[in-house]
C-alpha positions as a Markdown table, in Angstrom:
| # | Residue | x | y | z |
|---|---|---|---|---|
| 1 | Unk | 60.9 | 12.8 | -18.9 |
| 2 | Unk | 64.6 | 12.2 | -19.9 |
| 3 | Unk | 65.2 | 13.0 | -16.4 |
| 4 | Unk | 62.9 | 9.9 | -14.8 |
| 5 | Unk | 64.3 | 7.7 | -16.9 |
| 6 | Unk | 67.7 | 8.2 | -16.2 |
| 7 | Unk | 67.1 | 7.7 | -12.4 |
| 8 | Unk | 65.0 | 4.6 | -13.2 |
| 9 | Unk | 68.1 | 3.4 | -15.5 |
| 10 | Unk | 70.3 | 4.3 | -12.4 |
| 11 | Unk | 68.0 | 2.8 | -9.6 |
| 12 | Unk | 65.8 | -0.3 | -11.0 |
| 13 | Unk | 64.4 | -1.0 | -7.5 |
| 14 | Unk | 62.9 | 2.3 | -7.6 |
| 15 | Unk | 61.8 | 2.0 | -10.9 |
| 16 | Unk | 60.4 | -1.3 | -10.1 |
| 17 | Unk | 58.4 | 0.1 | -6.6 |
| 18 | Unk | 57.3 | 3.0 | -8.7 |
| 19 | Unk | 55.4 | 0.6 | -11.2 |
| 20 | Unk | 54.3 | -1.7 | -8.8 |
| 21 | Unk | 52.8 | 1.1 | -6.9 |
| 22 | Unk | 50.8 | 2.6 | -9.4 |
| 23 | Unk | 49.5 | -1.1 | -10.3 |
| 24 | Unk | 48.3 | -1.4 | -6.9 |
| 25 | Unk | 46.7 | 1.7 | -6.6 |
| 26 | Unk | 45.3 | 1.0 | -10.0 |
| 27 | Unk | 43.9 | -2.5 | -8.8 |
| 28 | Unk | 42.3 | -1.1 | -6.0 |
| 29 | Unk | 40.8 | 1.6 | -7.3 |
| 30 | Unk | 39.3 | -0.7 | -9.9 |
| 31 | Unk | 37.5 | -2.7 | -7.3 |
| 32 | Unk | 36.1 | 0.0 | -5.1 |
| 33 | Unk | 35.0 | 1.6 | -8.4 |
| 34 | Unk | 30.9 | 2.1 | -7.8 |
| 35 | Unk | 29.0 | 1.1 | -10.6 |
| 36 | Unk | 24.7 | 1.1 | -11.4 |
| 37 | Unk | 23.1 | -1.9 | -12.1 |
| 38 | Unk | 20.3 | 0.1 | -13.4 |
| 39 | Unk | 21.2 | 3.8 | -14.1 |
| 40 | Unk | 18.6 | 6.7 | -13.8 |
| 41 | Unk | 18.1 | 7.0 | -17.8 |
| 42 | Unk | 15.2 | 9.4 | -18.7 |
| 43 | Unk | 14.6 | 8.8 | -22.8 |
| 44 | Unk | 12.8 | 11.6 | -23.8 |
| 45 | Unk | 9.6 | 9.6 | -24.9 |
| 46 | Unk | 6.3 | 11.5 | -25.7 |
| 47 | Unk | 2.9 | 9.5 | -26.5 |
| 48 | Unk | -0.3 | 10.8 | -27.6 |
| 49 | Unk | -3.3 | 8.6 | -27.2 |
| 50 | Unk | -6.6 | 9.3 | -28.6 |
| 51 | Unk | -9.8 | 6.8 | -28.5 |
| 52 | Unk | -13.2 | 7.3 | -31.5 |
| 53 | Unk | -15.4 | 4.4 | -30.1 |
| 54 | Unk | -16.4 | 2.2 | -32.8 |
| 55 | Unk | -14.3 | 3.5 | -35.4 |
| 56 | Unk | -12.2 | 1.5 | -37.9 |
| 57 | Unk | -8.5 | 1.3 | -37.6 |
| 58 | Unk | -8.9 | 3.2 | -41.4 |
| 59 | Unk | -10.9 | 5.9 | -40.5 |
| 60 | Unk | -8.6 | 6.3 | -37.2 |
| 61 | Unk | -5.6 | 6.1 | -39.2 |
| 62 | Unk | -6.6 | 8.7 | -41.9 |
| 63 | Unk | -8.9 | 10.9 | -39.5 |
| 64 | Unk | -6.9 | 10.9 | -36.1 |
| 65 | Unk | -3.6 | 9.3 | -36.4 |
| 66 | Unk | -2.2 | 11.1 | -39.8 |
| 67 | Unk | -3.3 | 14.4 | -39.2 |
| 68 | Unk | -1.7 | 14.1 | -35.4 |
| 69 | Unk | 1.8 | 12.8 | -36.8 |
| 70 | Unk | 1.6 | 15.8 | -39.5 |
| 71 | Unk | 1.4 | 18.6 | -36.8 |
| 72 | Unk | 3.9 | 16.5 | -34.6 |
| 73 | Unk | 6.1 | 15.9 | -36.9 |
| 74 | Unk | 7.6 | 19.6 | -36.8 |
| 75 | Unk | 8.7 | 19.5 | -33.2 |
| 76 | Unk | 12.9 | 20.2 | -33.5 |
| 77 | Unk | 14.3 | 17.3 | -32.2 |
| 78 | Unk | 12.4 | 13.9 | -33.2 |
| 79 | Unk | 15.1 | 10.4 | -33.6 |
| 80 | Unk | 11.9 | 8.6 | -34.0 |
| 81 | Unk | 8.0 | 8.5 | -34.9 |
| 82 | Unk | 6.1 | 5.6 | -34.8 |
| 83 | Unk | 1.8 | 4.9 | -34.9 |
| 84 | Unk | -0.5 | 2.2 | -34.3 |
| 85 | Unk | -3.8 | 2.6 | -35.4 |
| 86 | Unk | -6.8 | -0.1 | -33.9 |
| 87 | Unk | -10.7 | -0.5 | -33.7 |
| 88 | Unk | -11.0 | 3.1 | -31.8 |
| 89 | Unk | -7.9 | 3.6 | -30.7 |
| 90 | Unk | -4.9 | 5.9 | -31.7 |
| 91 | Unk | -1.7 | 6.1 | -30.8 |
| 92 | Unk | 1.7 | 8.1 | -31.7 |
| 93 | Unk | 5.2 | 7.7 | -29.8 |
| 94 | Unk | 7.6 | 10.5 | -30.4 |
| 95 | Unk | 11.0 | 9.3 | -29.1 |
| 96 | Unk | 13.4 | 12.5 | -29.1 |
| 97 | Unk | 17.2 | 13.0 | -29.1 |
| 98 | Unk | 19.0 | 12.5 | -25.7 |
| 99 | Unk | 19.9 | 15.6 | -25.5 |
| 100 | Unk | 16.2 | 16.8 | -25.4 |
| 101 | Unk | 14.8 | 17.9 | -21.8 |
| 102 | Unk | 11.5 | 15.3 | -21.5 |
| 103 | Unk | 9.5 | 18.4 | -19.8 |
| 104 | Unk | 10.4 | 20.5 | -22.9 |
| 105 | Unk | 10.0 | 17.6 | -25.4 |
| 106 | Unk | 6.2 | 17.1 | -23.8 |
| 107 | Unk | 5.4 | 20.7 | -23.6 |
| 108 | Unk | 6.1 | 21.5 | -27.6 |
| 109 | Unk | 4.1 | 18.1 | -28.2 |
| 110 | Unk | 1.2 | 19.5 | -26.3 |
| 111 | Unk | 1.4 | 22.8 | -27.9 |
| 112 | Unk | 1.4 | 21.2 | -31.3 |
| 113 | Unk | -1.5 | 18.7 | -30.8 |
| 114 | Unk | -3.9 | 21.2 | -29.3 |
| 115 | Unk | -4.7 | 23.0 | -32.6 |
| 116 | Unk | -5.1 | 19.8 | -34.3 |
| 117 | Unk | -8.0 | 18.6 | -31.8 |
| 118 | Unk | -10.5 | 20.9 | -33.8 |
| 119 | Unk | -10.3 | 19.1 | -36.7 |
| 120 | Unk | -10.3 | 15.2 | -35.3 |
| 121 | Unk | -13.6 | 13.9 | -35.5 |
| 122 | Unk | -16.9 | 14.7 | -33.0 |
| 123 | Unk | -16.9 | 11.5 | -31.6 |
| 124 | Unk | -13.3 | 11.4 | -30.7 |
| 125 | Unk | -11.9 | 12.3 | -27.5 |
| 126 | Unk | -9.4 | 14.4 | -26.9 |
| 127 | Unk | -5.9 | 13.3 | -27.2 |
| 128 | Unk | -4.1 | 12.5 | -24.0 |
| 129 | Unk | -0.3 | 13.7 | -24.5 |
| 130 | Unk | 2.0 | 11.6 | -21.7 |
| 131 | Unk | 5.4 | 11.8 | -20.8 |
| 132 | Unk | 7.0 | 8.2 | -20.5 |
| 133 | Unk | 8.3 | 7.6 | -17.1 |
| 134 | Unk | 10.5 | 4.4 | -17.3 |
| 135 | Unk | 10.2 | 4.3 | -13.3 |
| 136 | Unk | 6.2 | 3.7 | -13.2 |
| 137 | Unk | 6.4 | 0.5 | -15.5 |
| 138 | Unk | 5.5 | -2.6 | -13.5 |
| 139 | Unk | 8.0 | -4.6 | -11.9 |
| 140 | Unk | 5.9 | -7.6 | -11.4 |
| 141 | Unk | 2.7 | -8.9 | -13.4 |
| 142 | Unk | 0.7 | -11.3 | -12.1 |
| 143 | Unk | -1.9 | -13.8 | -13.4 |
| 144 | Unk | -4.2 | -15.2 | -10.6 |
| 145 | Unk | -6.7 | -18.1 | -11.0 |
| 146 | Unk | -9.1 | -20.0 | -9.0 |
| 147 | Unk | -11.9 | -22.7 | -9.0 |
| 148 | Unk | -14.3 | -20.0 | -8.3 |
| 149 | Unk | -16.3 | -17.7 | -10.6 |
| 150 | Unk | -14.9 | -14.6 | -11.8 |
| 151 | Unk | -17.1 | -12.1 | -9.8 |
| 152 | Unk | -15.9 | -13.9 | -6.9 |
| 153 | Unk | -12.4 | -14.2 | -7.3 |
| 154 | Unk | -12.2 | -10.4 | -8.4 |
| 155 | Unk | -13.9 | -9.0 | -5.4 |
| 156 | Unk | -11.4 | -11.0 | -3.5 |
| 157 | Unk | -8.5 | -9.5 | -4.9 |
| 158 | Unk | -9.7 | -6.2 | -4.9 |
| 159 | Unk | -10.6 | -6.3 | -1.1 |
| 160 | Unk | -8.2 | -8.6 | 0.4 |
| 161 | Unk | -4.9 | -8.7 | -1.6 |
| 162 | Unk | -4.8 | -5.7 | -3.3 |
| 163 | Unk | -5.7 | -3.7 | 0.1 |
| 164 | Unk | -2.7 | -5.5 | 1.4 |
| 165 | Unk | -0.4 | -5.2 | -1.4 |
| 166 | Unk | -0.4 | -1.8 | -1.4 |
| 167 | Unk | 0.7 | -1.1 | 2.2 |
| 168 | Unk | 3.7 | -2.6 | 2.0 |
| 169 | Unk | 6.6 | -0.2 | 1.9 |
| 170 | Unk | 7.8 | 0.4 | -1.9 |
| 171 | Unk | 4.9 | -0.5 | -3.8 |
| 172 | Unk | 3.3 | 2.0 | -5.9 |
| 173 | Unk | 0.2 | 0.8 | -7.2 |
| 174 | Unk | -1.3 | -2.9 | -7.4 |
């Protein structure tokens, strides 16, 4: 080190080119530096849904939703556990360290809720355990209206604009 700075003491226009260089090549490399708008993030995001017709968000939240987020909550791993609990509907979302695999994270969820189905009530229906994929929300939502009846204007959609919507490249489901 003692060494480059006795030449640069010795020869300031090579000092001064050496600097200059590396700001350059600095500079450019800043610009041609490729960055993602939107990077390929997978958050390791498990939901279990579970519907009891006709029940009370109560008896859904002491029957079904409890005694699923007591057997869930041993999986290693959990940042976050949340539940809502409606007229006949349940539902827990187990969001997991980053460093948890989603497959894995899934798998041990499923594995955990399966003994528990035994003891939800008759009328319930089995719990569904998903995997939240980021990539399969919607894009776009639309809200379409008409001076027609509804029957009308839904039969339309379904056999005009939805049959053309969906062959057009890139779209996944309309």
């Amino acid at each position: 080190m003692q060494k480059l700075a006795e030449i640069c003491v010795h020869r300031p226009v090579f000092a001064t080119m050496l600097v200059l260089g590396l700001t350059v090549i600095g500079g450019v490399s800043f610009f041609l530096l490729g960055v993602d708008r939107y990077p390929r993030i997978e958050m390791p995001t498990v939901s279990v849904q579970t519907t009891n017709p006709g029940a009370t968000p109560q008896s859904i939240e002491t029957e079904v939703t409890d005694r699923i987020e007591a057997a869930v909550n041993t999986v290693a791993g959990i940042d976050e556990l949340r539940s809502t609990s409606t007229e006949g509907n349940s539902r827990v979302n187990i969001t997991f360290d980053l460093s948890k695999d989603p497959d894995v994270a899934a798998q041990e969820v499923r594995s955990k809720v399966d003994p528990v189905i035994r003891n939800l009530p008759e009328t319930a229906d089995p719990p569904i355990v998903q995997k939240q994929d980021p990539d399969s929300a919607p894009v776009m939502l639309y809200s379409i209206s008409a001076p027609m009846p509804v029957v009308e204007l839904t039969t339309y959609l379904e056999q005009t604009v939805q049959k053309r919507l969906e062959t057009v490249n890139g779209v996944g489901e309309v």
